[in-house]
PDB file of C-alpha atoms and ligand atoms in Angstrom:
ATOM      1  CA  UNK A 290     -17.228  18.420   7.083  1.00 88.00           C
ATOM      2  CA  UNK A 291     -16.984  14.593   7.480  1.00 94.00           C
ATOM      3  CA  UNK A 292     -14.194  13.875   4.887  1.00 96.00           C
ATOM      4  CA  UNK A 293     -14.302  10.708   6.285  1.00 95.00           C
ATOM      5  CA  UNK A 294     -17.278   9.704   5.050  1.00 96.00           C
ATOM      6  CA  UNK A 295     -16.724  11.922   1.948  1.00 97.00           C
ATOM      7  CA  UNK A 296     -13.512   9.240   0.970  1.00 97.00           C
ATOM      8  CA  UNK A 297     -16.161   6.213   2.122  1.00 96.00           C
ATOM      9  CA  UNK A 298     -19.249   7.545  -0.212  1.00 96.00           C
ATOM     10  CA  UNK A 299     -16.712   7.387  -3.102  1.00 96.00           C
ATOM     11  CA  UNK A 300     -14.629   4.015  -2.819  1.00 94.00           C
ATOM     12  CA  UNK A 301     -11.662   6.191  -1.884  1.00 95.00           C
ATOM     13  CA  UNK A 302     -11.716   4.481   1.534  1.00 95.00           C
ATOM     14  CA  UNK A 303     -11.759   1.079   1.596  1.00 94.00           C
ATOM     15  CA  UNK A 304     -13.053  -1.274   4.671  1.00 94.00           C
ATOM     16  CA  UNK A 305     -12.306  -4.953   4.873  1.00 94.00           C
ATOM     17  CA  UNK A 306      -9.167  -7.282   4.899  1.00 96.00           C
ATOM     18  CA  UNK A 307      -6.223  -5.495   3.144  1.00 95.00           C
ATOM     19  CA  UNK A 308      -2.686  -7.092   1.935  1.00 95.00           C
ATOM     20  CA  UNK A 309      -0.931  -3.923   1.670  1.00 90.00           C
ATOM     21  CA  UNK A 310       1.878  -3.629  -0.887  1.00 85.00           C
ATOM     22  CA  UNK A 311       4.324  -3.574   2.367  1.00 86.00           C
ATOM     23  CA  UNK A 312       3.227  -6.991   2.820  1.00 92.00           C
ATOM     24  CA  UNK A 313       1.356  -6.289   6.259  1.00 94.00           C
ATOM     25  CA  UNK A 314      -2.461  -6.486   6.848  1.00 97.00           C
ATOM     26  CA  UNK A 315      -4.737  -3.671   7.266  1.00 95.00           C
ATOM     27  CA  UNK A 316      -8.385  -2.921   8.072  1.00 95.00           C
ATOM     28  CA  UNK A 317      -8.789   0.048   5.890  1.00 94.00           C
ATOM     29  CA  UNK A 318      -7.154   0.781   2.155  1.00 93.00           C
ATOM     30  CA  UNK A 319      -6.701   4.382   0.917  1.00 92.00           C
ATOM     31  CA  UNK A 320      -7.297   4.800  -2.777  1.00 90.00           C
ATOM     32  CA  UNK A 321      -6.841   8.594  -3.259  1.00 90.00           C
ATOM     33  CA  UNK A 322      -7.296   9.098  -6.649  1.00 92.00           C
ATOM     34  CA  UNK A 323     -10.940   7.934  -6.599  1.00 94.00           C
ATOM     35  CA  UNK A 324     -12.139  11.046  -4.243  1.00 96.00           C
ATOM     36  CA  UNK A 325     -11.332  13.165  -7.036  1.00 97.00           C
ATOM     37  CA  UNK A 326     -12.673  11.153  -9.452  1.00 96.00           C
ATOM     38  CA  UNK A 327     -16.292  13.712  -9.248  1.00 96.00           C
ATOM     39  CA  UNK A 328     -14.708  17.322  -9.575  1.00 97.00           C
ATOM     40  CA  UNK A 329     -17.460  18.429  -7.531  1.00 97.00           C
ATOM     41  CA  UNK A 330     -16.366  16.416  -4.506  1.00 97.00           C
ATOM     42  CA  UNK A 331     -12.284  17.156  -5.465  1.00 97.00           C
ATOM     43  CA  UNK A 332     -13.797  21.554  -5.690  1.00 97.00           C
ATOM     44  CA  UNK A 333     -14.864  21.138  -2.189  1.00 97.00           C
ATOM     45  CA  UNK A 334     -12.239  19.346  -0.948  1.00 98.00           C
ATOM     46  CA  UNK A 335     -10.074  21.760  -1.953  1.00 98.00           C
ATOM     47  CA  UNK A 336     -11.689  24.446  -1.066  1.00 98.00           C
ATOM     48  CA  UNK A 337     -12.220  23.628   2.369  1.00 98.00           C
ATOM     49  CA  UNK A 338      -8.455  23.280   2.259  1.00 98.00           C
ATOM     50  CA  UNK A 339      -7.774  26.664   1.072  1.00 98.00           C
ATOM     51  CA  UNK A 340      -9.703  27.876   3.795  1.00 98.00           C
ATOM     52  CA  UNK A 341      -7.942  26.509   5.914  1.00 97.00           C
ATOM     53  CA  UNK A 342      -4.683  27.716   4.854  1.00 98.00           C
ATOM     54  CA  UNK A 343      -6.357  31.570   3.903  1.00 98.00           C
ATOM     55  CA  UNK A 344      -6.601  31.313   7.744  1.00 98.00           C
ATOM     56  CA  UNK A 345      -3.654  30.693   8.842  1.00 97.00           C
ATOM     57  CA  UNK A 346      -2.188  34.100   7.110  1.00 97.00           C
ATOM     58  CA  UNK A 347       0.102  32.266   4.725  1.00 98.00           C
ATOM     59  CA  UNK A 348       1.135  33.972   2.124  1.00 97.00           C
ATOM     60  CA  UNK A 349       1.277  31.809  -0.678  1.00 98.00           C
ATOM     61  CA  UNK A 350       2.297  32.718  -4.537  1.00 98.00           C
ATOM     62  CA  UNK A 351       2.288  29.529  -6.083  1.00 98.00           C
ATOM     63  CA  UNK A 352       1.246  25.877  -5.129  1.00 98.00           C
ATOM     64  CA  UNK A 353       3.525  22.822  -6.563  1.00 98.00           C
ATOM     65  CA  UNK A 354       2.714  19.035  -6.812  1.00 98.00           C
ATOM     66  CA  UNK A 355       4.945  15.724  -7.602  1.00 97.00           C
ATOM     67  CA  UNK A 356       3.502  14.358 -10.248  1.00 96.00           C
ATOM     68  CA  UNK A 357       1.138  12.456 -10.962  1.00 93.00           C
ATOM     69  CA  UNK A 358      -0.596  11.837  -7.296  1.00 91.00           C
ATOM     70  CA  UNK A 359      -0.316  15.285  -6.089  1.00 96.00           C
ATOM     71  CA  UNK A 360      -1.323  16.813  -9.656  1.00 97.00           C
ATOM     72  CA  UNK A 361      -5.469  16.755  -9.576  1.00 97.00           C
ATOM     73  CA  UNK A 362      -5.112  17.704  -5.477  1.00 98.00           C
ATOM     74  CA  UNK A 363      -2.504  20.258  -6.121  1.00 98.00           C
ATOM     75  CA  UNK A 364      -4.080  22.162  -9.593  1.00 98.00           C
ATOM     76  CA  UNK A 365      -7.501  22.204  -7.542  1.00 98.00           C
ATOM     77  CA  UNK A 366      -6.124  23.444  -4.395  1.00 98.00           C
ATOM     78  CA  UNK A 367      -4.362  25.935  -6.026  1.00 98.00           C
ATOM     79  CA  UNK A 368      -7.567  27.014  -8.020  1.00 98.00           C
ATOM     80  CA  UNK A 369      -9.620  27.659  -4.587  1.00 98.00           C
ATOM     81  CA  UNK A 370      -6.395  29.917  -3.731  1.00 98.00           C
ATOM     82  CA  UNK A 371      -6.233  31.412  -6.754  1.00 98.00           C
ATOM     83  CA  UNK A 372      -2.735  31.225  -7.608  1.00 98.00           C
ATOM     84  CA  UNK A 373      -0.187  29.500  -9.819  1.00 98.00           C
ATOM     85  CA  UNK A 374      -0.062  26.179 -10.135  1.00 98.00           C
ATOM     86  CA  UNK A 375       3.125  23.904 -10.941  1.00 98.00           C
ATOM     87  CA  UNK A 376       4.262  20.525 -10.766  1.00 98.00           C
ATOM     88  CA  UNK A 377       7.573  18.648 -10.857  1.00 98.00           C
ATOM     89  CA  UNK A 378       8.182  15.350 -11.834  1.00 97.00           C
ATOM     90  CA  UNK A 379      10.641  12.384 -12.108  1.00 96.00           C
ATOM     91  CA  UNK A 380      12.943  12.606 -15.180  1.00 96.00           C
ATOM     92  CA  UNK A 381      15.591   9.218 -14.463  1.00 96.00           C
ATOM     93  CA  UNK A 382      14.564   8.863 -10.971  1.00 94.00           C
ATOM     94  CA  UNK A 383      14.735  12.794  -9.991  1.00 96.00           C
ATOM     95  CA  UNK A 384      12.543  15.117  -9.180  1.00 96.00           C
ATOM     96  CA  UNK A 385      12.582  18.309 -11.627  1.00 97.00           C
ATOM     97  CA  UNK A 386      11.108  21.014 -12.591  1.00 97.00           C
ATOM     98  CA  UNK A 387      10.812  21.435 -16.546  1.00 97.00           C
ATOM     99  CA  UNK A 388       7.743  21.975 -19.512  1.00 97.00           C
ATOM    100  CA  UNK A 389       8.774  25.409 -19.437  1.00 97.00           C
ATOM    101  CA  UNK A 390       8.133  26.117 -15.840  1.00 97.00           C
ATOM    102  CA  UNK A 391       9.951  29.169 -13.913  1.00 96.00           C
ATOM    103  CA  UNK A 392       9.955  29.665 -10.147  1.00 97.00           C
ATOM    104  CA  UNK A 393      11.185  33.009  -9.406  1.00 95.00           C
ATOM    105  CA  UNK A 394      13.571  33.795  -6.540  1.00 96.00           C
ATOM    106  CA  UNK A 395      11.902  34.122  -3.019  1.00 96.00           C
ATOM    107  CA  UNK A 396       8.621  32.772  -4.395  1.00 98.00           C
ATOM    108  CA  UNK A 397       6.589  31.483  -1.764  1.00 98.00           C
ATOM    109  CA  UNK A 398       5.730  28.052  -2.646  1.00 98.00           C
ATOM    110  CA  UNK A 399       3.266  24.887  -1.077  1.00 98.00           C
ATOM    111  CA  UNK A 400       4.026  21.921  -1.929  1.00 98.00           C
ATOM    112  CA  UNK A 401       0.721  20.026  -2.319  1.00 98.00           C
ATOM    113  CA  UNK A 402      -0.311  16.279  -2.479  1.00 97.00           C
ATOM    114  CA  UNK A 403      -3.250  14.455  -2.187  1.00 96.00           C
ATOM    115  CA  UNK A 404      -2.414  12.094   0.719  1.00 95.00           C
ATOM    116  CA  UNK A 405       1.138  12.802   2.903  1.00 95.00           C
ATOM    117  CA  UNK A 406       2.177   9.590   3.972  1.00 92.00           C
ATOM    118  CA  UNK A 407       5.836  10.641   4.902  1.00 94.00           C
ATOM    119  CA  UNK A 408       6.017  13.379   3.122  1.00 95.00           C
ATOM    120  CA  UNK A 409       8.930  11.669   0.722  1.00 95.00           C
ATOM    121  CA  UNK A 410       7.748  12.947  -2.636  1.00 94.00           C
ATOM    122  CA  UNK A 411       6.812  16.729  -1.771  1.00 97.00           C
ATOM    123  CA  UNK A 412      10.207  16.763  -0.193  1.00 97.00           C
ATOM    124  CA  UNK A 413      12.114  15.455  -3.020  1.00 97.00           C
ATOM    125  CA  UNK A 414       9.662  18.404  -5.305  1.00 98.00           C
ATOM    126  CA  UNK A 415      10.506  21.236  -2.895  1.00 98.00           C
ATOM    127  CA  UNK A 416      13.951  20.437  -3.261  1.00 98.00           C
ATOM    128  CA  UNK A 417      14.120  21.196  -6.691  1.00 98.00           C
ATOM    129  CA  UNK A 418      11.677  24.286  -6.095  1.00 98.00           C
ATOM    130  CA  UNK A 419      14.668  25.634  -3.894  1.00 98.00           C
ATOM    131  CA  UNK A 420      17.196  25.109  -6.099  1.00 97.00           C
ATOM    132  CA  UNK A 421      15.645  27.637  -8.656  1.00 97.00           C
ATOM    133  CA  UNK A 422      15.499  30.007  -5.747  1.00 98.00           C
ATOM    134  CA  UNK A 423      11.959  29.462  -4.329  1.00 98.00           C
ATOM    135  CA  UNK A 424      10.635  28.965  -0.415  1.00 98.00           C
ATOM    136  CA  UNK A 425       8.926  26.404   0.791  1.00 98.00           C
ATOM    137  CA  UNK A 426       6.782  27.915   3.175  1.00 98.00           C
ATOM    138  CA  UNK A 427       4.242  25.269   4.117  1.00 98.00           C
ATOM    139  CA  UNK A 428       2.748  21.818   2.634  1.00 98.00           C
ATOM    140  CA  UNK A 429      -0.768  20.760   2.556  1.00 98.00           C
ATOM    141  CA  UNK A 430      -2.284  17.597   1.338  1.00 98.00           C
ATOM    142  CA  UNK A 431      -5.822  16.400   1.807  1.00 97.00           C
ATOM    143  CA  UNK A 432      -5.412  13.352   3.891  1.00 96.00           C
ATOM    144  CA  UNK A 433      -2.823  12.520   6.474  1.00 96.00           C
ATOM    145  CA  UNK A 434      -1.953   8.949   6.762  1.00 93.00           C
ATOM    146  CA  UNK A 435      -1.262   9.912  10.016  1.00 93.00           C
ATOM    147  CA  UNK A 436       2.985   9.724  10.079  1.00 94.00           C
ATOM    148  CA  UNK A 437       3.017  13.516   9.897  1.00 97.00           C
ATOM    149  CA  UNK A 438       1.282  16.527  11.939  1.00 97.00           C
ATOM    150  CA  UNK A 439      -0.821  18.814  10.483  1.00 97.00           C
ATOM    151  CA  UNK A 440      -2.392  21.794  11.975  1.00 96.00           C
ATOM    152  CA  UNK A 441      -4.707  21.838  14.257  1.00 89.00           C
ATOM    153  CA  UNK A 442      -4.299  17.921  15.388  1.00 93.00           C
ATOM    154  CA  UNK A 443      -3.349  16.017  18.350  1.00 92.00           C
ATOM    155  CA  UNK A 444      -1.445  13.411  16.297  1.00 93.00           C
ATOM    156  CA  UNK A 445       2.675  13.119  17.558  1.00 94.00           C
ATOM    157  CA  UNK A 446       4.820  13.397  14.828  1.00 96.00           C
ATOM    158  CA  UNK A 447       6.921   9.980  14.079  1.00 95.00           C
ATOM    159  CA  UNK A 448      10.289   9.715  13.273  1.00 95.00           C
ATOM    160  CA  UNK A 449       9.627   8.922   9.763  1.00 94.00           C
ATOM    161  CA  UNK A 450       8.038  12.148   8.843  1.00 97.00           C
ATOM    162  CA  UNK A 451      10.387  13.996   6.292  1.00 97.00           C
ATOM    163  CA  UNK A 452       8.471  17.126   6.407  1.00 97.00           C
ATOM    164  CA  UNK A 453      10.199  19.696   7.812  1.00 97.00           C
ATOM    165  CA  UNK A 454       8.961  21.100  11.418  1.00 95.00           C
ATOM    166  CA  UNK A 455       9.426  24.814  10.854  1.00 96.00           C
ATOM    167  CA  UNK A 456       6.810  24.969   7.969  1.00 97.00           C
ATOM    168  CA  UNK A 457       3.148  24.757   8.170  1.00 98.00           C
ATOM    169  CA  UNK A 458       1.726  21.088   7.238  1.00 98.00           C
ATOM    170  CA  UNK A 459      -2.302  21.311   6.380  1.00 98.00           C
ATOM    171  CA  UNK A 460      -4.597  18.500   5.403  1.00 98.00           C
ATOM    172  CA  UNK A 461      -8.359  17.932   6.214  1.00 97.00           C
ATOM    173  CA  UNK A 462      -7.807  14.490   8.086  1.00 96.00           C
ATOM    174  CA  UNK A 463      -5.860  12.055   9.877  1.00 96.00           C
ATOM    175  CA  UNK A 464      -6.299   8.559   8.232  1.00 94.00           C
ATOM    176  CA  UNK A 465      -4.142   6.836  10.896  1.00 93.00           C
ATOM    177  CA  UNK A 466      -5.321   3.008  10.853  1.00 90.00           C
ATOM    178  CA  UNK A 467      -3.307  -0.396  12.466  1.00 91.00           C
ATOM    179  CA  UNK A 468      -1.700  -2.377  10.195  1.00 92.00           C
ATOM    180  CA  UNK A 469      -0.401  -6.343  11.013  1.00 96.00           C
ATOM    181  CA  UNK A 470       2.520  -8.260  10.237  1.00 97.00           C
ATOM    182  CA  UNK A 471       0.359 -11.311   8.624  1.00 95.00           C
ATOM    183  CA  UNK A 472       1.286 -13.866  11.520  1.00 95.00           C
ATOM    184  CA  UNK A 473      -0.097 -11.379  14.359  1.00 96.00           C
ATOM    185  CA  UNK A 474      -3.412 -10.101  12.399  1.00 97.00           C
ATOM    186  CA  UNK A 475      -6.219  -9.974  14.129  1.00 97.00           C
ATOM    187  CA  UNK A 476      -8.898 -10.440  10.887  1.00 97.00           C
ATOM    188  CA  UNK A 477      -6.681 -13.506   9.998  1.00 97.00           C
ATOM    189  CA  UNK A 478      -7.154 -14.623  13.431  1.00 97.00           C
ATOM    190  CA  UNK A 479     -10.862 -13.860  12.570  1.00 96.00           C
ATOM    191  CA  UNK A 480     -10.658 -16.287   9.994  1.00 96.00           C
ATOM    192  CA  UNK A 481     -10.655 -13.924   7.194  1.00 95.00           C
ATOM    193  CA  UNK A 482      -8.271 -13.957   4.251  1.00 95.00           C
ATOM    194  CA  UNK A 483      -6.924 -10.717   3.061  1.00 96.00           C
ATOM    195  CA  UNK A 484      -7.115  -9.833  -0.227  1.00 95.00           C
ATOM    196  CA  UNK A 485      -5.043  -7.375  -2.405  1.00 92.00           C
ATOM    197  CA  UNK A 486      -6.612  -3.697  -2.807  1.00 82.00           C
ATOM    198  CA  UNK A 487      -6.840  -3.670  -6.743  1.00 67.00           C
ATOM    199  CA  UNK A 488      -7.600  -7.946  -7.009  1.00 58.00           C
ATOM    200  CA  UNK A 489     -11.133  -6.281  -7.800  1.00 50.00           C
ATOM    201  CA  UNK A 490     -10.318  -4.504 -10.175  1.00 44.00           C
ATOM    202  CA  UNK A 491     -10.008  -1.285  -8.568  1.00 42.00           C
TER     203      UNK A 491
HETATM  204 ZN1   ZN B 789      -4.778 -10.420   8.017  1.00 76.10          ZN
END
C-alpha cells in the first residue's frame, strides 16, 4: 500500500513552500483530517492498520482517542478491530474521560490518533485511561511524523518522543520531512516565498 501517495491523491499531503505554525520552513505540510475526509479511503486505512496490529498478537479490548484529531482515526480503527471505541477529551485544559464512558479495571486499551507527532496528546488520554484502572498496552496512529518508532521501521527514536518504549507503537508510515529555520532555508534561498498551510483556504 502506498499511503504516501494515498495522503498526496487527497490534499492530505501537501508539497511546496510551508511556514509552519513553529515558525520554521518546510517542504511538505501534513493536513490529516483531509485523508479521512472519503470514508472509503479512512475504511482502508484503518483496516490495513488493524491488520497490522491483529498480527502482532495484541490483545486489544477497547481502542481510545484524544479528541477531536484522533476521533475519525480512532472510531474507524477500532471498527476494523471490532471492539469498543472511546475517546477522552480536554475539559479546562485536562484530559478526561466523561459522556458516560466506563473503562473497566485491567482493560486492555490503544490509544489511537491519526498522526503521532510526539505522542503528547495520547499520553495525556492514556493517563486518564489508567487512572480508572485500564492498560495501555500499545498505541497506533496512521502516520508517524517521524519523532517516534513504530513497528517494523528503521527510524531512531528522538528524545522528544513521549510514548512509552515498553508498549507497541503502530502506524502505516513515517512522514519524516526537513524543516528550516527561515534564515537557513533552502526554497527561500531558491527564491521562493513560503506561504502559510491554510492562506488557501484549506
Ligand atoms: Zn523557506
Amino acid at each position: 500500500m502506498d499511503v504516501k501517495k494515498i495522503y498526496m491523491d487527497a490534499d492530505a499531503l501537501l508539497e511546496g513552500h510551508f511556514k509552519l505554525s513553529s515558525g520554521n520552513h518546510s517542504q511538505f505540510y501534513l493536513q490529516s483530517a483531509k485523508v479521512l475526509e472519503d470514508p472509503k479511503t479512512a475504511k482502508v486505512l484503518a483496516q490495513a492498520l488493524a491488520e497490522q496490529i491483529k498480527e502482532s498478537g495484541l490483545k486489544i479490548d477497547t481502542v481510545c482517542a484524544p479528541a477531536l484529531g484522533g476521533l475519525i482515526a480512532g472510531f474507524a480503527l477500532a471498527t476494523a478491530l471490532d471492539v469498543r471505541f472511546i475517546f477522552a477529551e480536554r475539559v479546562e485544559g485536562i484530559m478526561t474521560i466523561r459522556r458516560g464512558f466506563e473503562v473497566r479495571k485491567d482493560e486492555n486499551v490503544l490509544m489511537c490518533e491519526d498522526i503521532i507527532t510526539t505522542g503528547g496528546s495520547a499520553m495525556e488520554a492514556a493517563r486518564a485511561v489508567e487512572a480508572l484502572g485500564g492498560i495501555i498496552v500499545g498505541a497506533a496512529a496512521l502516520a508517524n511524523r517521524g519523532f517516534c518508532k513504530r513497528e517494523s521501521s528503521d527510524l531512531i527514536r528522538k528524545e522528544n518522543c513521549k510514548l512509552p518504549q515498553d508498549i507497541p507503537f503502530f502506524a502505516l508510515a513515517d512522514f519524516t520531512f526537513e524543516m528550516y529555520a527561515p534564515d537557513n532555508c533552502p526554497l527561500c534561498k531558491d527564491g521562493s516565498e513560503a506561504i502559510k498551510p491554510g492562506s488557501r483556504g484549506n
